[in-house]
Tab-separated table of C-alpha atoms in Angstrom:
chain	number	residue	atom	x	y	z
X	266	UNK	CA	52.725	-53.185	-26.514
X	267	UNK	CA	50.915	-50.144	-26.508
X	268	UNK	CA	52.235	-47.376	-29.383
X	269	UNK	CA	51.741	-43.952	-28.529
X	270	UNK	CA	48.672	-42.180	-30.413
X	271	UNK	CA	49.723	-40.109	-33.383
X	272	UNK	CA	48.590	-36.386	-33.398
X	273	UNK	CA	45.650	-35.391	-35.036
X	274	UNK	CA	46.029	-33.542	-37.987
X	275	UNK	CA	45.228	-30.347	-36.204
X	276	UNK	CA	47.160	-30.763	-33.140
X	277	UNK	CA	50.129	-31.619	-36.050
X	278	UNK	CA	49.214	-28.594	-37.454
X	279	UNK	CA	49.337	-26.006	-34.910
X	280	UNK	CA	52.407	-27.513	-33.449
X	281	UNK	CA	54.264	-26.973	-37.256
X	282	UNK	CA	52.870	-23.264	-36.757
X	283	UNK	CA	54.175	-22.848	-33.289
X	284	UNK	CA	57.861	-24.553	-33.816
X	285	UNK	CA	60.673	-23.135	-35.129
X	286	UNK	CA	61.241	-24.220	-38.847
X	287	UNK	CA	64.097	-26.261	-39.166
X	288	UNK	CA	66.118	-24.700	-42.370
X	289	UNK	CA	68.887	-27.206	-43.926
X	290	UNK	CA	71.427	-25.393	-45.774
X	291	UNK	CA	73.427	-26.977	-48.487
X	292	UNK	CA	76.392	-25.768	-50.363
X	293	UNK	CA	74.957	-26.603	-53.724
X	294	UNK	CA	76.477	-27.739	-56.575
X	295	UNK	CA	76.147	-27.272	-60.617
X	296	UNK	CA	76.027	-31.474	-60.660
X	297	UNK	CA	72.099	-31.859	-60.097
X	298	UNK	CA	72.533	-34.812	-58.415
X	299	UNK	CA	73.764	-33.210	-55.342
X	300	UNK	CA	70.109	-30.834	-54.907
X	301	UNK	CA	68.199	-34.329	-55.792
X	302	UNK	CA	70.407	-35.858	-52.719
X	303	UNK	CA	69.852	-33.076	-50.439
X	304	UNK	CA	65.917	-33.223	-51.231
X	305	UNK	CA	65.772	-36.646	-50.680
X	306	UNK	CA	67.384	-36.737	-47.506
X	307	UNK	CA	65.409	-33.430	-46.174
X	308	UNK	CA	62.124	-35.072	-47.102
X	309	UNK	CA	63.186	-38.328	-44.981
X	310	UNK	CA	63.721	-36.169	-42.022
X	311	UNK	CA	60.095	-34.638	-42.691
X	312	UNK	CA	58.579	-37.981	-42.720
X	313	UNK	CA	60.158	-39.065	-39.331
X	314	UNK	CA	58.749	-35.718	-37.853
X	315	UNK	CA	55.474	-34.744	-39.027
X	316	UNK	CA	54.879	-31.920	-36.835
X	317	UNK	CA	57.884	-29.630	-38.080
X	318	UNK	CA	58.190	-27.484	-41.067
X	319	UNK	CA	61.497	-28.025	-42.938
X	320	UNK	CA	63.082	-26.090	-45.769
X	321	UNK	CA	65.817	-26.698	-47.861
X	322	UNK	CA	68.058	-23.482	-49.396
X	323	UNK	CA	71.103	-23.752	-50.975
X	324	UNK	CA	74.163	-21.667	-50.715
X	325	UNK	CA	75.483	-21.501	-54.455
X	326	UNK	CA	74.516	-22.816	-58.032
X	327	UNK	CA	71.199	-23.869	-56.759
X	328	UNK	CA	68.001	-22.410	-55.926
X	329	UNK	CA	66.103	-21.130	-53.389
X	330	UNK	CA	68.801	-19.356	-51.821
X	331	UNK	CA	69.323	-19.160	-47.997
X	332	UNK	CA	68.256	-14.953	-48.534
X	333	UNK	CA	65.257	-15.815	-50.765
X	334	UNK	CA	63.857	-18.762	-48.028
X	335	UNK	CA	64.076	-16.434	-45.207
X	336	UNK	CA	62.299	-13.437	-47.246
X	337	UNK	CA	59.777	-15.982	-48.058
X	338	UNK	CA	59.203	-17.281	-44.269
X	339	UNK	CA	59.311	-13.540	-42.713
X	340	UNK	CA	56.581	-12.651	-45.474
X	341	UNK	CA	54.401	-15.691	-43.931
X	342	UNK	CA	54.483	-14.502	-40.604
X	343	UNK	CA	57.002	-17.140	-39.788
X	344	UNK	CA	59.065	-15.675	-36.479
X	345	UNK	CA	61.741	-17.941	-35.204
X	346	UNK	CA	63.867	-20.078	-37.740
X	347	UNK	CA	66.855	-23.181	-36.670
X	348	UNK	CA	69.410	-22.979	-39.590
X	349	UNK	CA	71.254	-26.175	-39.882
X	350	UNK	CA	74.522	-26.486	-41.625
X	351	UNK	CA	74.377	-29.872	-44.186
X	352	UNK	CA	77.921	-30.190	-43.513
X	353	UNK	CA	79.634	-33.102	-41.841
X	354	UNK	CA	83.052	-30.753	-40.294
X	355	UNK	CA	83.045	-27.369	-39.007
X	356	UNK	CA	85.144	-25.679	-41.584
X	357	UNK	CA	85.059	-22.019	-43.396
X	358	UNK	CA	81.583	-22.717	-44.584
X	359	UNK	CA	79.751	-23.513	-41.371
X	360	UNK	CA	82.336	-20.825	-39.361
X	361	UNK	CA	82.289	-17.641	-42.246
X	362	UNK	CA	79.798	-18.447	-45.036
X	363	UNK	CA	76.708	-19.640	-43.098
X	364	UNK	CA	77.041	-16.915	-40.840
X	365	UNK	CA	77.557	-14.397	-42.868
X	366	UNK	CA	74.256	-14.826	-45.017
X	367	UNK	CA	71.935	-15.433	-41.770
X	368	UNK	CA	72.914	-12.521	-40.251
X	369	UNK	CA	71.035	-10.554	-43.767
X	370	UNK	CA	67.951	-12.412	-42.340
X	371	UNK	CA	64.987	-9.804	-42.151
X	372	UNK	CA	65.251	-8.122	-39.234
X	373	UNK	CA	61.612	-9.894	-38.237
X	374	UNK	CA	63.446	-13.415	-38.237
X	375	UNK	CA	65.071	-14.934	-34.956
X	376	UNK	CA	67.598	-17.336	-36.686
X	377	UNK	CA	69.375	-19.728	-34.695
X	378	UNK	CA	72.195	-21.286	-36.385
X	379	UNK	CA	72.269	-25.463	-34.979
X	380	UNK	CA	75.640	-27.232	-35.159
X	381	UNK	CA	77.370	-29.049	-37.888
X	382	UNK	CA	76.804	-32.894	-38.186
X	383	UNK	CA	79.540	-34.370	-36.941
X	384	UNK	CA	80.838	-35.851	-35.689
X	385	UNK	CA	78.336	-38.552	-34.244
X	386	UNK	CA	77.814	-41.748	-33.878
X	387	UNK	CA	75.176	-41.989	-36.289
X	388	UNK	CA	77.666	-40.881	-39.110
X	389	UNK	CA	79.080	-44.020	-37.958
X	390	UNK	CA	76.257	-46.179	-38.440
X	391	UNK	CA	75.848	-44.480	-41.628
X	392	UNK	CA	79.306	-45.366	-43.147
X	393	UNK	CA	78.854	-48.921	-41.479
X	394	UNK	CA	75.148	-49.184	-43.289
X	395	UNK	CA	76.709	-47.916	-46.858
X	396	UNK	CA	79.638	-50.696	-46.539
X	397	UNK	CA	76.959	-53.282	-45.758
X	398	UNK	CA	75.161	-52.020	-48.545
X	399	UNK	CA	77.971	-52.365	-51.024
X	400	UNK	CA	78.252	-55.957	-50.022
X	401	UNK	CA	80.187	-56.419	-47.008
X	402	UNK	CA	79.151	-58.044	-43.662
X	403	UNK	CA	80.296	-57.586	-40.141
X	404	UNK	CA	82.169	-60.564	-40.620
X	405	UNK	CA	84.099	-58.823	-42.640
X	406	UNK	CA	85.234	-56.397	-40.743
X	407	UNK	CA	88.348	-57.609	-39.258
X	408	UNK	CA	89.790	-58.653	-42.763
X	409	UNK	CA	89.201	-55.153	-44.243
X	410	UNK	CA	90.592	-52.168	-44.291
X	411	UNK	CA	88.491	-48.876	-44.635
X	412	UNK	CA	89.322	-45.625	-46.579
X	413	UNK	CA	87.572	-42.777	-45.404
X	414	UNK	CA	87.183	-40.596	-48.248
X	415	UNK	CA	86.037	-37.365	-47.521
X	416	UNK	CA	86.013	-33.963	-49.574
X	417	UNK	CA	88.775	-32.550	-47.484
X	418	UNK	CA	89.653	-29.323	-45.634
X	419	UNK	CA	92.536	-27.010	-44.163
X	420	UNK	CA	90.266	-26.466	-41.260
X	421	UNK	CA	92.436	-28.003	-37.980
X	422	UNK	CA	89.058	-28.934	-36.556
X	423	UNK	CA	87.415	-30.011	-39.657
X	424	UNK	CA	90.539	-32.677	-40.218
X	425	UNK	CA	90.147	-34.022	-36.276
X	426	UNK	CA	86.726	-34.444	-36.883
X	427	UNK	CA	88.005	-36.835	-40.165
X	428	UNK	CA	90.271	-38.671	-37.582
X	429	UNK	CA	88.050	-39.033	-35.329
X	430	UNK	CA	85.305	-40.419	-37.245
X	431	UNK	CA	88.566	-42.984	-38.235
X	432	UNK	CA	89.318	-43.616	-34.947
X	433	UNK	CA	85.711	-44.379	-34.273
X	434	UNK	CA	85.574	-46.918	-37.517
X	435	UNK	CA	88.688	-48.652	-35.929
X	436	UNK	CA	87.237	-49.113	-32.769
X	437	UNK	CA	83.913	-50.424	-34.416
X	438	UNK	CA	86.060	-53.453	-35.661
X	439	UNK	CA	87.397	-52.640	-38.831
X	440	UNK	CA	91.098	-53.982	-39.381
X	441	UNK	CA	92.625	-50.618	-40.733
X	442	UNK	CA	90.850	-47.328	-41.360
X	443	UNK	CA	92.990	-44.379	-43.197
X	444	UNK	CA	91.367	-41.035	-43.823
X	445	UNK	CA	91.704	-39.492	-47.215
X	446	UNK	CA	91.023	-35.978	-49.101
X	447	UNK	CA	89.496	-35.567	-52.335
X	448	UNK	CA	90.653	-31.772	-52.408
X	449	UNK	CA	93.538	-31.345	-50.241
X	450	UNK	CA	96.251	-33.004	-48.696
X	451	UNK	CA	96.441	-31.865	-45.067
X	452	UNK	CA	99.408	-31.469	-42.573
X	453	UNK	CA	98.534	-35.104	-41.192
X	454	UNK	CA	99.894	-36.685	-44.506
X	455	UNK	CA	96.447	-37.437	-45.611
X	456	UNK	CA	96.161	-37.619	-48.996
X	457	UNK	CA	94.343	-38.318	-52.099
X	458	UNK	CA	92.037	-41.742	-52.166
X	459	UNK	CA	94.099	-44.259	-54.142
X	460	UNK	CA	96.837	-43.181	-52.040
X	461	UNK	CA	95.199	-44.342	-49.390
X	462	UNK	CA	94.325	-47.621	-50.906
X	463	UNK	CA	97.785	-48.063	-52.020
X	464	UNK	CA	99.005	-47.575	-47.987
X	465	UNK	CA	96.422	-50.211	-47.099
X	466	UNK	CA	97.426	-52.342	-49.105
X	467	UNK	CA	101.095	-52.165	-48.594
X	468	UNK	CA	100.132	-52.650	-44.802
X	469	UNK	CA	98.966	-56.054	-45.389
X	470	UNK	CA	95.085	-55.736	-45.891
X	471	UNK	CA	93.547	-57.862	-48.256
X	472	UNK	CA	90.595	-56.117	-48.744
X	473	UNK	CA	90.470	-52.258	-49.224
X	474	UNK	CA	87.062	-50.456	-48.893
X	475	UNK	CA	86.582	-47.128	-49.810
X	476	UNK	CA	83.706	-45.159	-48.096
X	477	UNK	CA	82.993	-41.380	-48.970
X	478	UNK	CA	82.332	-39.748	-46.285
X	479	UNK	CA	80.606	-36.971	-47.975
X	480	UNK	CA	76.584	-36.369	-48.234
X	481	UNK	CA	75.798	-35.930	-51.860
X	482	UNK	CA	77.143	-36.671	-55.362
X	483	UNK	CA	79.196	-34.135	-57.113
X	484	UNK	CA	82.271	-33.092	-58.245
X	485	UNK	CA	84.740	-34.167	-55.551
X	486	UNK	CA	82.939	-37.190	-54.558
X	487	UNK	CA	83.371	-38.449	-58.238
X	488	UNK	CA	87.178	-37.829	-58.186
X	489	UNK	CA	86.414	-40.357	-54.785
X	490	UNK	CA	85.306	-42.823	-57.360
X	491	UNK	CA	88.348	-42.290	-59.249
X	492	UNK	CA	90.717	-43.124	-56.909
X	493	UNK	CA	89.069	-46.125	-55.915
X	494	UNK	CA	89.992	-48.174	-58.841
X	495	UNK	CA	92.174	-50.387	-56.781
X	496	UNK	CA	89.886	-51.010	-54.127
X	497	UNK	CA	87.660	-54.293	-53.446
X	498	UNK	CA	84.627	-51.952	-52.141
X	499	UNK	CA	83.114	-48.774	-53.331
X	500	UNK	CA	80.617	-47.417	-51.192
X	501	UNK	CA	77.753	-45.273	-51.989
X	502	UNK	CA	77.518	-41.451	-50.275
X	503	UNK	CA	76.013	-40.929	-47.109
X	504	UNK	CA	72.518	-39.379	-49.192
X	505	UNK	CA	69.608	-39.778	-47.770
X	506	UNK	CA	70.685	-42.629	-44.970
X	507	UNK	CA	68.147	-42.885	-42.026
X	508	UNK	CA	71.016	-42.417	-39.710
X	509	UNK	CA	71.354	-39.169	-41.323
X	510	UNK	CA	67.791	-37.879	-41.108
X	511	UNK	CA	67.907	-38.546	-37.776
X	512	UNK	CA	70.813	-37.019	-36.766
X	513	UNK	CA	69.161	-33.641	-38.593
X	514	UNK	CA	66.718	-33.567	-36.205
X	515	UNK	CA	68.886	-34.526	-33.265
X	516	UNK	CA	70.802	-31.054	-34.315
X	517	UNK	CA	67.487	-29.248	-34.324
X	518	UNK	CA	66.712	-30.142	-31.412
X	519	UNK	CA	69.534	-29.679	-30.016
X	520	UNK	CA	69.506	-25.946	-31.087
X	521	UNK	CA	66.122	-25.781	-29.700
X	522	UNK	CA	66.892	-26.533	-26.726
X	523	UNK	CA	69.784	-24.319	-26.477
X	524	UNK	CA	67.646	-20.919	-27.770
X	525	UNK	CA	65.155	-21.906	-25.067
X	526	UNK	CA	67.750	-22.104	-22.268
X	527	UNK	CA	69.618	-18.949	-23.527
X	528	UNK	CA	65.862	-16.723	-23.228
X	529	UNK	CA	65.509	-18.340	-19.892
X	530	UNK	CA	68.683	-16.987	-19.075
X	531	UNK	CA	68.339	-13.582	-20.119
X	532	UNK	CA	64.629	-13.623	-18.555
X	533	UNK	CA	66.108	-14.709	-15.324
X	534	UNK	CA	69.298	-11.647	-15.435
């Protein structure tokens, strides 16, 4: 089978110029881990698309900031700029705090801001790949039960996203899947991980799994690991998880395509 001819360097080159640059923005976090995460999984996304200029900014404790990237790309020349939300739920930070910074953008920038990750189907794949990873097969599946550990929210639609990334498990095969919040228990009764565990368990399941359903180490994600004590499986985070990279540039283009249909719009009024 014939595979498509890679660009030349040049024709990669002025197509990076010409394209929007694809800006990830993470929360941040004082744990170091979490930036090393975020770099790791930013530079994956890079490698699976050659011809597009990514940045990383952060939006506390680390650097650059969102404000200091987009001085730096309006002082290159750099005109149009997709701003993706690392974030896996839209919640306060993808609906206030994201928003809120962009729009201090200089006024030279057109900055699009792309939708949250999830919920998707590859965020599916990715849990499913970090269970396989951590030992399990999809023989397994319908003699375990699967925690869904996430960071947790107050956000109505950030907690349907949660059960419906649980729904989604479920339907993938796996015996039992209950969400569960690292920071919060919600209206839905979900609460903190070993909770969880302990409601699987008293359900029946013999084996419990736990699967964070968060991006990068830090704080919360390591009180994750603390309630899974009890548990069989311990998953690793989502990190940099092909699934993952791709679904970055599924968002960007996603946004693209939306920013090109809005000026065709307004062209066409």
């Amino acid at each position: 089978m014939n595979r498509p001819a890679l660009p030349s360097p040049a024709t990669a080159l002025a197509r990076k110029r010409l394209a929007p640059v694809l800006l990830v923005i993470a929360h941040g976090s004082r744990d170091p881990r979490h930036a090393a995460t975020v770099h790791a999984l930013v530079r994956r996304a890079g490698g699976l698309r050659p011809d597009l200029r990514l940045e990383t900014a952060f939006l506390d404790f680390d650097v650059p900031s969102v404000p200091g990237v987009l001085e730096r790309l309006a002082a290159e020349g750099v005109r149009e700029v997709i701003a993706l939300p690392l974030l896996l739920t839209r919640a306060f930070h993808a609906k206030a705090d994201i928003p809120a910074v962009l729009r201090q953008a200089p006024p030279s920038l057109r900055v699009r801001q792309a939708e949250v990750l999830g919920p998707s189907p590859l965020l599916v794949a990715a849990v499913e790949r970090r269970l396989y990873e951590a030992g399990l097969t999809p023989g397994d599946k319908r003699s375990t039960g699967v925690v869904l550990a996430s960071a947790g929210s107050t956000d109505p639609e950030a907690i349907a996203v949660i059960a419906e990334m649980a729904r989604e498990l479920r339907h993938a095969g796996w015996c039992a899947v209950r969400p569960a919040f690292a920071s919060a228990v919600s209206a839905e009764g979900y609460g903190r991980t070993e909770d969880a565990v302990a409601a699987l368990r008293s359900r029946g399941v013999g084996r419990v799994a736990v699967a964070p359903y968060v991006i990068a180490p830090g704080r919360l994600p390591d009180r994750i690991v603390r309630g899974s004590e009890e548990a069989d499986v311990l998953a690793d985070v989502l990190g940099p998880a092909p699934e993952l990279a791709r679904l970055l540039l599924a968002r960007y283009d996603e946004a693209r395509a939306g920013a090109r249909t809005a000026r065709h719009a307004a062209a066409a009024a």
